[in-house]
Amino acid sequence: MFNALRPQVSSIIDSNQTPDAKMLAICELLKAEVPHYDWVGFYFKNGEKRELKLGQYAGAPTDHTIIPFGKGICGQVAESNENFVVPDVQAQDNYIACSITVKSEIVVPLFLNGENIGQIDIDSNTSDPFTKADEAFLEFVNFEVAKIL
Ligand code: SME
């Protein structure tokens, strides 16, 4: 599945659209094609502030459009610079719930010139669905997106 999606992500990146339209198209592609991806979105560092701001996303609207560094899974990844796989969100103390249907989450940082400037965030309604293949694929997605930022 992920091997088939990689060229589709690359062709969106190479297409003739604004960066925001490309990121939205990628969110919609991933949500539509990966059965265990129920919400897909990008957060980016909000200027010079130590907070994340929601960018493009596919899935239900969320109240969490601003997340301070250190808060929730997303805020922790803003500081750790490392992938964060959460097989069971209920087992996390520092977690910001977006929907009661969400059971698991993965957040992968997005680097531009070596700097952690944002992240891709996936929520799943399935328990413990994420593997190393998800991590490798989402690292690829972020590498591609960094080319248009
Ligand atoms: N669950 C995230 C908040 C963002 S929503 O999933 C869209 C967190 O704990 O950081």
PDB file of C-alpha atoms in Angstrom, residues 12-134:
ATOM      1  CA  ILE A  12       1.080  15.958  -5.977  1.00  0.00           C
ATOM      2  CA  ILE A  13       4.316  17.679  -4.921  1.00  0.00           C
ATOM      3  CA  ASP A  14       5.291  18.122  -8.595  1.00  0.00           C
ATOM      4  CA  SER A  15       1.833  19.335  -9.654  1.00  0.00           C
ATOM      5  CA  ASN A  16       0.918  22.915 -10.514  1.00  0.00           C
ATOM      6  CA  GLN A  17      -0.861  24.052  -7.313  1.00  0.00           C
ATOM      7  CA  THR A  18      -0.099  26.219  -4.305  1.00  0.00           C
ATOM      8  CA  PRO A  19       1.796  24.583  -1.415  1.00  0.00           C
ATOM      9  CA  ASP A  20      -1.378  24.667   0.716  1.00  0.00           C
ATOM     10  CA  ALA A  21      -3.387  22.932  -2.017  1.00  0.00           C
ATOM     11  CA  LYS A  22      -0.663  20.270  -2.293  1.00  0.00           C
ATOM     12  CA  MET A  23      -0.625  19.634   1.446  1.00  0.00           C
ATOM     13  CA  LEU A  24      -4.425  19.416   1.497  1.00  0.00           C
ATOM     14  CA  ALA A  25      -4.360  16.957  -1.411  1.00  0.00           C
ATOM     15  CA  ILE A  26      -1.811  14.819   0.443  1.00  0.00           C
ATOM     16  CA  CYS A  27      -3.966  14.804   3.614  1.00  0.00           C
ATOM     17  CA  GLU A  28      -7.005  13.771   1.576  1.00  0.00           C
ATOM     18  CA  LEU A  29      -5.059  11.075  -0.309  1.00  0.00           C
ATOM     19  CA  LEU A  30      -3.709   9.522   2.884  1.00  0.00           C
ATOM     20  CA  LYS A  31      -7.042   9.629   4.698  1.00  0.00           C
ATOM     21  CA  ALA A  32      -8.827   8.075   1.704  1.00  0.00           C
ATOM     22  CA  GLU A  33      -6.286   5.362   0.917  1.00  0.00           C
ATOM     23  CA  VAL A  34      -4.947   4.190   4.263  1.00  0.00           C
ATOM     24  CA  PRO A  35      -7.706   2.346   6.140  1.00  0.00           C
ATOM     25  CA  HIS A  36      -6.300   3.082   9.597  1.00  0.00           C
ATOM     26  CA  TYR A  37      -5.823   6.838   8.950  1.00  0.00           C
ATOM     27  CA  ASP A  38      -8.966   8.623  10.174  1.00  0.00           C
ATOM     28  CA  TRP A  39      -7.615  12.148  10.625  1.00  0.00           C
ATOM     29  CA  VAL A  40      -4.533  13.475   8.817  1.00  0.00           C
ATOM     30  CA  GLY A  41      -3.117  16.939   9.369  1.00  0.00           C
ATOM     31  CA  PHE A  42      -0.035  19.140   9.376  1.00  0.00           C
ATOM     32  CA  TYR A  43       0.965  21.396  12.253  1.00  0.00           C
ATOM     33  CA  PHE A  44       3.686  24.043  11.863  1.00  0.00           C
ATOM     34  CA  LYS A  45       5.660  26.202  14.255  1.00  0.00           C
ATOM     35  CA  ASN A  46       3.750  29.477  14.613  1.00  0.00           C
ATOM     36  CA  GLY A  47       6.321  32.121  13.710  1.00  0.00           C
ATOM     37  CA  GLU A  48       8.709  32.738  16.597  1.00  0.00           C
ATOM     38  CA  LYS A  49       6.242  31.480  19.213  1.00  0.00           C
ATOM     39  CA  ARG A  50       6.808  28.231  21.069  1.00  0.00           C
ATOM     40  CA  GLU A  51       3.540  26.815  19.760  1.00  0.00           C
ATOM     41  CA  LEU A  52       2.178  24.820  16.845  1.00  0.00           C
ATOM     42  CA  LYS A  53      -0.521  26.041  14.503  1.00  0.00           C
ATOM     43  CA  LEU A  54      -2.806  23.721  12.544  1.00  0.00           C
ATOM     44  CA  GLY A  55      -2.285  23.806   8.795  1.00  0.00           C
ATOM     45  CA  GLN A  56      -4.028  21.686   6.177  1.00  0.00           C
ATOM     46  CA  TYR A  57      -5.938  18.622   7.339  1.00  0.00           C
ATOM     47  CA  ALA A  58      -8.481  16.004   6.271  1.00  0.00           C
ATOM     48  CA  GLY A  59     -11.052  14.710   8.737  1.00  0.00           C
ATOM     49  CA  ALA A  60     -13.255  16.251  11.381  1.00  0.00           C
ATOM     50  CA  PRO A  61     -12.540  19.876  12.361  1.00  0.00           C
ATOM     51  CA  THR A  62     -10.613  20.140  15.647  1.00  0.00           C
ATOM     52  CA  ASP A  63     -10.662  22.784  18.384  1.00  0.00           C
ATOM     53  CA  HIS A  64      -6.914  22.293  18.791  1.00  0.00           C
ATOM     54  CA  THR A  65      -5.698  24.734  16.181  1.00  0.00           C
ATOM     55  CA  ILE A  66      -2.954  26.043  18.496  1.00  0.00           C
ATOM     56  CA  ILE A  67      -0.872  23.639  20.632  1.00  0.00           C
ATOM     57  CA  PRO A  68       1.868  24.962  22.970  1.00  0.00           C
ATOM     58  CA  PHE A  69       5.250  23.230  22.772  1.00  0.00           C
ATOM     59  CA  GLY A  70       5.341  20.415  25.331  1.00  0.00           C
ATOM     60  CA  LYS A  71       1.576  19.907  25.396  1.00  0.00           C
ATOM     61  CA  GLY A  72       0.004  16.735  24.001  1.00  0.00           C
ATOM     62  CA  ILE A  73       1.687  14.323  21.638  1.00  0.00           C
ATOM     63  CA  CYS A  74       2.174  17.059  19.054  1.00  0.00           C
ATOM     64  CA  GLY A  75       3.729  19.513  21.505  1.00  0.00           C
ATOM     65  CA  GLN A  76       6.113  16.838  22.773  1.00  0.00           C
ATOM     66  CA  VAL A  77       7.305  16.056  19.231  1.00  0.00           C
ATOM     67  CA  ALA A  78       7.944  19.778  18.663  1.00  0.00           C
ATOM     68  CA  GLU A  79      10.566  19.489  21.449  1.00  0.00           C
ATOM     69  CA  SER A  80      11.876  15.918  21.024  1.00  0.00           C
ATOM     70  CA  ASN A  81      12.429  16.003  17.230  1.00  0.00           C
ATOM     71  CA  GLU A  82      11.503  12.304  17.206  1.00  0.00           C
ATOM     72  CA  ASN A  83       8.645  10.204  15.893  1.00  0.00           C
ATOM     73  CA  PHE A  84       6.006   9.495  18.539  1.00  0.00           C
ATOM     74  CA  VAL A  85       3.876   6.367  18.089  1.00  0.00           C
ATOM     75  CA  VAL A  86       0.978   6.022  20.524  1.00  0.00           C
ATOM     76  CA  PRO A  87      -0.658   2.575  20.296  1.00  0.00           C
ATOM     77  CA  ASP A  88      -3.253   3.472  22.956  1.00  0.00           C
ATOM     78  CA  VAL A  89      -4.028   7.136  23.571  1.00  0.00           C
ATOM     79  CA  GLN A  90      -5.796   6.327  26.858  1.00  0.00           C
ATOM     80  CA  ALA A  91      -2.470   5.178  28.309  1.00  0.00           C
ATOM     81  CA  GLN A  92      -0.922   8.658  27.737  1.00  0.00           C
ATOM     82  CA  ASP A  93      -0.972  11.314  30.473  1.00  0.00           C
ATOM     83  CA  ASN A  94       0.157  14.164  28.225  1.00  0.00           C
ATOM     84  CA  TYR A  95      -2.424  13.764  25.486  1.00  0.00           C
ATOM     85  CA  ILE A  96      -4.932  16.205  23.968  1.00  0.00           C
ATOM     86  CA  ALA A  97      -8.128  14.395  22.940  1.00  0.00           C
ATOM     87  CA  CYS A  98      -9.695  15.569  19.691  1.00  0.00           C
ATOM     88  CA  SER A  99     -12.426  12.977  19.380  1.00  0.00           C
ATOM     89  CA  ILE A 100     -13.684  10.161  21.602  1.00  0.00           C
ATOM     90  CA  THR A 101     -13.413   7.750  18.653  1.00  0.00           C
ATOM     91  CA  VAL A 102      -9.616   8.106  18.444  1.00  0.00           C
ATOM     92  CA  LYS A 103      -7.709   5.123  19.827  1.00  0.00           C
ATOM     93  CA  SER A 104      -4.168   5.691  18.577  1.00  0.00           C
ATOM     94  CA  GLU A 105      -1.942   8.360  17.076  1.00  0.00           C
ATOM     95  CA  ILE A 106       1.357   8.857  15.251  1.00  0.00           C
ATOM     96  CA  VAL A 107       3.241  12.134  14.945  1.00  0.00           C
ATOM     97  CA  VAL A 108       6.332  12.468  12.726  1.00  0.00           C
ATOM     98  CA  PRO A 109       8.404  15.678  12.739  1.00  0.00           C
ATOM     99  CA  LEU A 110       8.995  17.612   9.513  1.00  0.00           C
ATOM    100  CA  PHE A 111      12.502  18.961   9.012  1.00  0.00           C
ATOM    101  CA  LEU A 112      13.530  21.838   6.767  1.00  0.00           C
ATOM    102  CA  ASN A 113      17.301  22.343   6.500  1.00  0.00           C
ATOM    103  CA  GLY A 114      17.701  20.176   9.605  1.00  0.00           C
ATOM    104  CA  GLU A 115      15.263  22.211  11.694  1.00  0.00           C
ATOM    105  CA  ASN A 116      12.057  20.740  13.137  1.00  0.00           C
ATOM    106  CA  ILE A 117       9.485  23.181  11.706  1.00  0.00           C
ATOM    107  CA  GLY A 118       6.334  21.111  11.983  1.00  0.00           C
ATOM    108  CA  GLN A 119       4.869  17.660  11.831  1.00  0.00           C
ATOM    109  CA  ILE A 120       2.343  15.338  10.298  1.00  0.00           C
ATOM    110  CA  ASP A 121      -0.234  14.035  12.762  1.00  0.00           C
ATOM    111  CA  ILE A 122      -2.412  10.972  12.157  1.00  0.00           C
ATOM    112  CA  ASP A 123      -5.281   9.871  14.388  1.00  0.00           C
ATOM    113  CA  SER A 124      -6.696   6.363  14.084  1.00  0.00           C
ATOM    114  CA  ASN A 125      -9.920   4.820  15.330  1.00  0.00           C
ATOM    115  CA  THR A 126      -8.074   1.461  15.365  1.00  0.00           C
ATOM    116  CA  SER A 127      -6.018   0.268  18.340  1.00  0.00           C
ATOM    117  CA  ASP A 128      -2.285  -0.209  17.841  1.00  0.00           C
ATOM    118  CA  PRO A 129      -2.259  -0.051  14.005  1.00  0.00           C
ATOM    119  CA  PHE A 130       1.061   1.708  13.366  1.00  0.00           C
ATOM    120  CA  THR A 131       4.274  -0.089  12.345  1.00  0.00           C
ATOM    121  CA  LYS A 132       7.734   0.907  11.173  1.00  0.00           C
ATOM    122  CA  ALA A 133       6.232   1.005   7.660  1.00  0.00           C
ATOM    123  CA  ASP A 134       3.982   3.906   8.711  1.00  0.00           C
TER     124      ASP A 134
END
